Coordinates of C-alpha atoms and ligand atoms in Angstrom, one line a residue:
M23 CA 9.2 -15.8 -0.9
K24 CA 7.3 -17.0 2.1
H25 CA 5.9 -13.7 3.5
L26 CA 5.4 -10.1 2.4
R27 CA 5.6 -8.2 5.6
S28 CA 7.9 -5.3 4.5
I29 CA 9.7 -4.1 1.4
A30 CA 13.1 -4.2 3.3
E31 CA 12.5 -7.8 4.2
I32 CA 12.0 -9.0 0.6
G33 CA 14.6 -6.9 -1.1
T34 CA 15.0 -5.3 -4.5
D35 CA 15.1 -8.5 -6.6
A36 CA 11.7 -9.7 -5.2
V37 CA 10.3 -6.2 -5.8
M38 CA 11.4 -6.3 -9.5
R39 CA 10.0 -9.9 -9.8
I40 CA 6.6 -8.8 -8.5
L41 CA 6.5 -5.7 -10.7
D42 CA 7.3 -7.9 -13.8
L43 CA 4.7 -10.4 -12.8
T44 CA 2.1 -7.7 -12.4
D45 CA 2.4 -7.0 -16.2
H46 CA 0.9 -10.5 -16.7
M47 CA -1.8 -9.9 -14.2
V48 CA -2.8 -6.7 -15.9
E49 CA -3.2 -8.7 -19.1
V50 CA -5.4 -11.2 -17.3
N51 CA -7.5 -8.4 -15.9
Q52 CA -8.1 -7.1 -19.5
R53 CA -9.6 -10.4 -20.7
A54 CA -13.4 -10.7 -21.2
N55 CA -13.3 -13.3 -18.4
P56 CA -10.6 -12.1 -16.0
K57 CA -10.1 -15.4 -14.1
V58 CA -7.4 -18.0 -14.2
P59 CA -7.1 -21.3 -12.3
A60 CA -3.6 -20.5 -10.8
L61 CA -4.5 -20.7 -7.1
R62 CA -7.4 -23.2 -7.3
G63 CA -7.4 -25.2 -4.0
R64 CA -5.7 -22.4 -2.1
T65 CA -7.5 -20.3 0.6
V66 CA -6.7 -16.7 1.4
C67 CA -8.1 -15.1 4.7
N68 CA -8.5 -11.4 4.9
L69 CA -7.9 -10.6 8.6
F70 CA -8.7 -6.9 9.1
F71 CA -8.6 -5.5 12.6
E72 CA -8.7 -2.0 11.2
D73 CA -11.1 -0.4 8.6
S74 CA -10.2 -0.7 4.9
T75 CA -11.9 -0.2 1.5
R76 CA -9.1 -0.5 -1.1
T77 CA -6.8 -3.1 0.5
R78 CA -9.5 -5.5 1.6
L79 CA -11.6 -5.4 -1.5
S80 CA -8.6 -5.6 -3.9
F81 CA -7.1 -8.6 -2.1
E82 CA -10.5 -10.3 -2.2
T83 CA -10.8 -9.5 -5.9
A84 CA -7.2 -10.6 -6.6
A85 CA -7.7 -13.9 -4.8
K86 CA -10.9 -14.6 -6.7
R87 CA -9.4 -13.8 -10.1
L88 CA -6.7 -16.4 -9.3
S89 CA -9.5 -18.9 -8.3
A90 CA -8.5 -19.0 -4.6
D91 CA -11.1 -19.4 -2.0
V92 CA -11.5 -16.3 0.2
M93 CA -12.4 -15.9 3.9
T94 CA -13.1 -12.4 5.2
F95 CA -12.8 -11.8 8.9
T96 CA -14.5 -8.7 10.2
V97 CA -13.4 -8.0 13.8
G98 CA -16.7 -6.4 14.8
S99 CA -18.8 -9.5 14.1
S100 CA -16.2 -12.0 15.4
S101 CA -15.5 -13.6 18.7
V102 CA -12.8 -10.9 19.4
S103 CA -15.7 -8.9 20.7
K104 CA -16.2 -11.7 23.4
G105 CA -12.5 -11.4 24.4
E106 CA -10.8 -14.0 22.2
S107 CA -7.1 -13.2 21.9
L108 CA -5.2 -12.5 18.7
R109 CA -3.3 -15.7 19.0
D110 CA -6.4 -17.8 19.6
T111 CA -8.1 -16.1 16.7
I112 CA -5.2 -16.9 14.3
E113 CA -4.9 -20.5 15.5
T114 CA -8.7 -21.0 15.2
V115 CA -8.9 -19.6 11.6
A116 CA -5.7 -21.4 10.6
A117 CA -7.2 -24.7 11.7
M118 CA -9.8 -24.3 9.0
G119 CA -7.1 -24.5 6.3
V120 CA -5.6 -21.2 5.3
D121 CA -2.6 -20.8 2.9
A122 CA -2.2 -17.0 3.3
F123 CA -3.4 -14.4 5.8
V124 CA -3.7 -10.7 4.8
V125 CA -3.3 -8.9 8.1
R126 CA -4.2 -5.3 8.9
H127 CA -3.8 -4.1 12.5
R128 CA -3.4 -0.8 14.3
S129 CA -0.3 -2.1 16.1
S130 CA 3.1 -2.1 14.4
G131 CA 4.7 -5.6 14.2
V132 CA 1.5 -7.7 14.3
P133 CA 2.3 -9.5 11.0
W134 CA 5.6 -10.8 12.4
Q135 CA 3.8 -11.9 15.6
V136 CA 1.1 -13.7 13.6
S137 CA 3.7 -15.6 11.5
Q138 CA 4.9 -17.3 14.7
W139 CA 1.5 -18.8 15.3
T140 CA 0.7 -20.3 11.8
T141 CA 2.6 -21.9 8.9
A142 CA 0.5 -19.9 6.4
S143 CA 2.1 -17.1 4.4
I144 CA 1.6 -13.6 6.0
I145 CA 0.9 -10.5 3.9
N146 CA 1.0 -7.2 5.7
G147 CA -2.1 -5.2 4.8
G148 CA -0.9 -2.3 7.0
D149 CA 0.4 -2.4 10.5
G150 CA 0.2 0.7 12.7
W151 CA 2.6 3.5 11.5
H152 CA 5.1 0.9 10.3
A153 CA 4.5 -0.6 6.8
H154 CA 2.1 -1.1 4.0
P155 CA 4.2 -3.0 1.4
T156 CA 1.5 -3.8 -1.2
Q157 CA 0.6 -0.1 -1.3
A158 CA 4.2 0.7 -2.1
L159 CA 4.4 -2.0 -4.8
L160 CA 1.2 -0.8 -6.5
D161 CA 2.6 2.8 -6.4
A162 CA 6.0 1.7 -7.8
Y163 CA 4.2 -0.2 -10.5
T164 CA 2.0 2.8 -11.4
V165 CA 5.0 5.1 -11.6
R166 CA 7.0 2.6 -13.6
T167 CA 4.2 2.0 -16.2
E168 CA 3.0 5.6 -16.5
L169 CA 6.5 6.9 -17.1
G170 CA 7.3 4.2 -19.5
K171 CA 10.1 2.6 -17.4
T172 CA 10.7 -1.1 -17.4
G173 CA 13.5 -1.5 -14.9
S174 CA 14.7 0.9 -12.2
L175 CA 13.5 4.4 -11.5
D176 CA 17.0 5.9 -11.5
G177 CA 17.1 9.6 -11.1
L178 CA 13.3 10.0 -10.7
R179 CA 12.4 12.8 -8.3
V180 CA 9.6 11.8 -5.9
A181 CA 8.2 14.3 -3.4
I182 CA 6.2 12.6 -0.5
V183 CA 4.1 15.4 1.1
G184 CA 2.2 15.5 4.4
D185 CA 1.8 13.5 7.5
I186 CA 4.9 11.3 7.1
R187 CA 5.4 10.6 10.8
H188 CA 2.2 8.6 11.2
S189 CA 2.2 7.1 7.7
R190 CA 3.0 3.4 7.1
V191 CA 2.5 4.2 3.4
A192 CA 5.3 6.8 3.5
R193 CA 7.7 4.3 5.2
S194 CA 7.1 1.6 2.6
N195 CA 7.1 4.0 -0.3
I196 CA 10.4 5.5 0.8
E197 CA 11.8 2.0 0.9
V198 CA 10.5 0.9 -2.5
F199 CA 11.3 4.1 -4.4
R200 CA 14.8 4.3 -3.0
A201 CA 15.4 0.6 -3.7
L202 CA 14.5 1.3 -7.4
G203 CA 16.9 4.2 -7.6
A204 CA 14.5 7.2 -7.2
D205 CA 15.4 10.3 -5.2
V206 CA 12.9 10.8 -2.5
M207 CA 12.3 14.2 -0.9
L208 CA 10.0 14.4 2.2
V209 CA 7.9 17.5 2.5
A210 CA 6.3 18.2 5.9
P211 CA 6.3 20.4 8.9
P212 CA 9.0 19.2 11.4
T213 CA 6.3 18.0 13.7
L214 CA 5.0 15.6 11.0
L215 CA 8.4 14.1 10.2
P216 CA 9.6 10.9 12.0
P217 CA 12.3 11.4 14.7
T218 CA 14.8 9.3 12.7
P219 CA 15.5 10.9 9.2
L220 CA 14.4 8.5 6.5
S221 CA 15.3 10.7 3.5
P222 CA 16.2 14.4 2.8
S223 CA 13.3 16.7 3.9
T224 CA 12.1 20.2 3.5
A225 CA 9.1 22.2 4.8
D226 CA 8.9 24.3 1.7
L227 CA 6.8 22.6 -1.0
D228 CA 6.9 25.6 -3.3
S229 CA 10.7 25.5 -3.5
I230 CA 10.7 22.0 -5.0
I231 CA 7.4 21.7 -6.9
D232 CA 8.9 22.8 -10.3
E233 CA 11.6 20.0 -10.1
I234 CA 9.7 16.9 -9.4
D235 CA 8.3 14.0 -11.4
V236 CA 5.9 12.5 -8.8
L237 CA 3.9 14.4 -6.2
Y238 CA 2.7 11.9 -3.6
L239 CA 0.2 13.4 -1.2
L240 CA -0.5 11.7 2.1
R241 CA -3.6 11.6 4.1
M242 CA -3.6 13.5 7.4
Q243 CA -3.9 10.6 9.8
T244 CA -6.2 12.3 12.3
E245 CA -7.0 9.0 14.0
R246 CA -3.4 8.5 15.0
I247 CA -2.7 12.0 16.1
N248 CA -3.0 12.7 19.8
D249 CA -1.0 16.0 20.1
A250 CA -1.4 19.3 18.4
V251 CA 1.2 18.8 15.7
I252 CA -0.1 21.5 13.4
P253 CA -1.4 25.0 14.3
S254 CA -4.5 24.5 12.2
I255 CA -5.8 22.5 9.2
R256 CA -6.1 25.9 7.4
E257 CA -2.5 26.7 7.9
Y258 CA -1.4 23.2 7.0
S259 CA -3.4 23.3 3.8
T260 CA -1.9 26.7 2.8
R261 CA 1.6 25.4 3.1
F262 CA 1.3 21.7 2.1
A263 CA -1.9 21.0 0.2
L264 CA -2.2 20.7 -3.6
T265 CA -4.0 24.0 -4.2
P266 CA -5.2 25.2 -7.7
A267 CA -2.1 27.5 -7.9
R268 CA 0.3 24.6 -7.2
A269 CA -1.6 22.4 -9.6
K270 CA -1.0 25.0 -12.4
R271 CA 2.8 24.8 -11.7
L272 CA 3.1 21.1 -12.2
G273 CA 4.9 20.0 -15.3
D274 CA 2.8 18.0 -17.9
H275 CA 4.6 14.8 -17.1
V276 CA 4.2 15.0 -13.3
L277 CA 2.2 12.2 -11.7
V278 CA -0.1 13.2 -8.8
M279 CA -0.7 10.3 -6.4
H280 CA -2.5 9.6 -3.2
P281 CA -3.0 6.2 -1.4
G282 CA -6.6 7.1 -0.4
P283 CA -8.8 7.8 1.4
M284 CA -8.4 11.5 0.5
N285 CA -9.2 14.3 2.9
R286 CA -10.6 16.7 0.3
G287 CA -10.1 20.2 1.6
V288 CA -7.1 19.2 3.8
E289 CA -4.3 17.8 1.6
I290 CA -6.0 18.3 -1.8
L291 CA -7.9 21.4 -2.7
V292 CA -8.5 20.6 -6.4
D293 CA -10.6 18.0 -8.1
P294 CA -8.3 15.2 -9.1
A295 CA -10.5 14.6 -12.2
E296 CA -9.2 18.0 -13.5
I297 CA -5.5 17.2 -13.1
P298 CA -4.0 15.4 -16.2
G299 CA -1.4 13.5 -14.2
A300 CA -3.8 12.3 -11.4
M301 CA -3.2 8.6 -10.8
I302 CA -5.6 8.0 -7.9
T303 CA -8.0 5.6 -9.6
R304 CA -5.2 4.1 -11.7
Q305 CA -3.4 3.3 -8.4
V306 CA -6.6 1.4 -7.2
A307 CA -6.9 -0.5 -10.5
N308 CA -3.2 -1.5 -10.4
G309 CA -3.7 -2.5 -6.7
V310 CA -5.7 -5.6 -7.9
A311 CA -3.0 -6.7 -10.4
V312 CA -0.2 -6.1 -7.9
R313 CA -2.0 -8.1 -5.2
M314 CA -2.6 -10.9 -7.7
A315 CA 1.1 -11.0 -8.4
V316 CA 1.9 -11.1 -4.7
L317 CA -0.5 -13.9 -4.0
F318 CA 0.8 -15.9 -7.1
D319 CA 4.4 -15.4 -6.0
L320 CA 3.7 -16.6 -2.5
L321 CA 1.3 -19.4 -3.2
A322 CA 1.6 -20.8 -6.7
S323 CA 4.7 -22.8 -6.1
T324 CA 3.9 -24.1 -2.6
E325 CA 3.1 -27.8 -2.2
R326 CA -0.3 -28.5 -0.7
P327 CA -1.7 -32.0 -0.5
G328 CA -4.6 -32.3 -2.8
A329 CA -3.9 -29.1 -4.7
L330 CA -5.1 -29.0 -8.3
E331 CA -3.4 -27.6 -11.4
V332 CA -1.3 -24.5 -10.8
S333 CA -0.8 -22.3 -13.8
V334 CA -1.6 -18.8 -15.0
Ligands
CP8 N1 -4.6 2.9 0.8 C1 -5.3 2.1 1.7 O1 -4.7 1.3 2.4 O2 -6.7 2.3 1.7 P1 -7.7 1.5 2.6 O3 -7.4 1.9 4.0 O4 -9.0 1.8 2.1 O5 -7.4 0.0 2.4

C-alpha cells in the first residue's frame, strides 16, 4: 500500500490487514515503555490546514511510538499566511525529506492532488465532506474488538445518525462497515442526507433503536452548513439526539460511538460516562494503535537510503 486516501481505494483485504496489525500495536501500547524502533529513520509530516485535536495528536503519538521523526505544520504560523501556494508548500516541506504526509484540508480531493507533487506516502486525515479513512478504521477496530469479532462484521446492524450530508466520517464509515459485511442504516432528516443514496435511510430513529448493535452519532457540522437545513436545533435534538429516554431503550450490548468533538446538547443529551456501551474514549485510544498500524503498513517495508533496522 502506497497511500491511504480512502477506504474504497485500499479495498477490504487491506482493511483486514490493518485491523489485524492493530492488535499488535495495542500490545505495544500496553508495554511499560510503549516504543519500538520500527520506523527509525523515517519522517512523518502532519500537514493540517484545518483544526484537529484527535487526528493530529494521535498521528503524532503513533509516529513517535514507532520511533519516526515528526514534523507538525500549523497553517496559521506558516508561510501560507504570506500567500505560499499548496503546491509550493508541499514541495518545500518534501525537500526536507518526508516519507509520509498526513493531510487534512477543508477541500475534498486535496490528498489526491498532493500525491502528484511528492513521492511520499499520503494519508488522508480528513478532506472536506469526502473521506476520513483512519477514523473509519479505528471505528471498525473498536466495533470488532468490543463485540468479540475477529474477521468480518457480517449481519451487524449499525445506525449512523445525524448530519450525514456534510460528514466525511459517515462516508468512510459506510464504506468500511459495508466492506466488512455490516448492515448500515442512515438516520437523518432528508435535508441532512447526501443527494446520492449511500445506504438505506430513515428519518425515524425511534423505529429502529431497539434493533441495532451500534449507534453511531455524528456531530452537527455547523461550520459546513450554509443553508437552513433543520428548523431548529431543539427540533433536531428531539428527533435525532441520544436522549435519556432513548438511552434507556438501548440493549445492553449496544455500542454508542461518536467521532468527536461532541456537541453536547445537540446530538447527545446524556452524559456518555453514564452509558455502559459508550465507546468514545475507547475510540480515541484505539485511534493511536490504528494509526501506528497504518504508518507501519505504509512505511516499514519501503526502501530508504540510510534507513536503520526496521522491525516491530
Ligand atoms: N474525529 C476527528 O477527526 O477529530 P479531530 O477533528 O479532533 O481530529
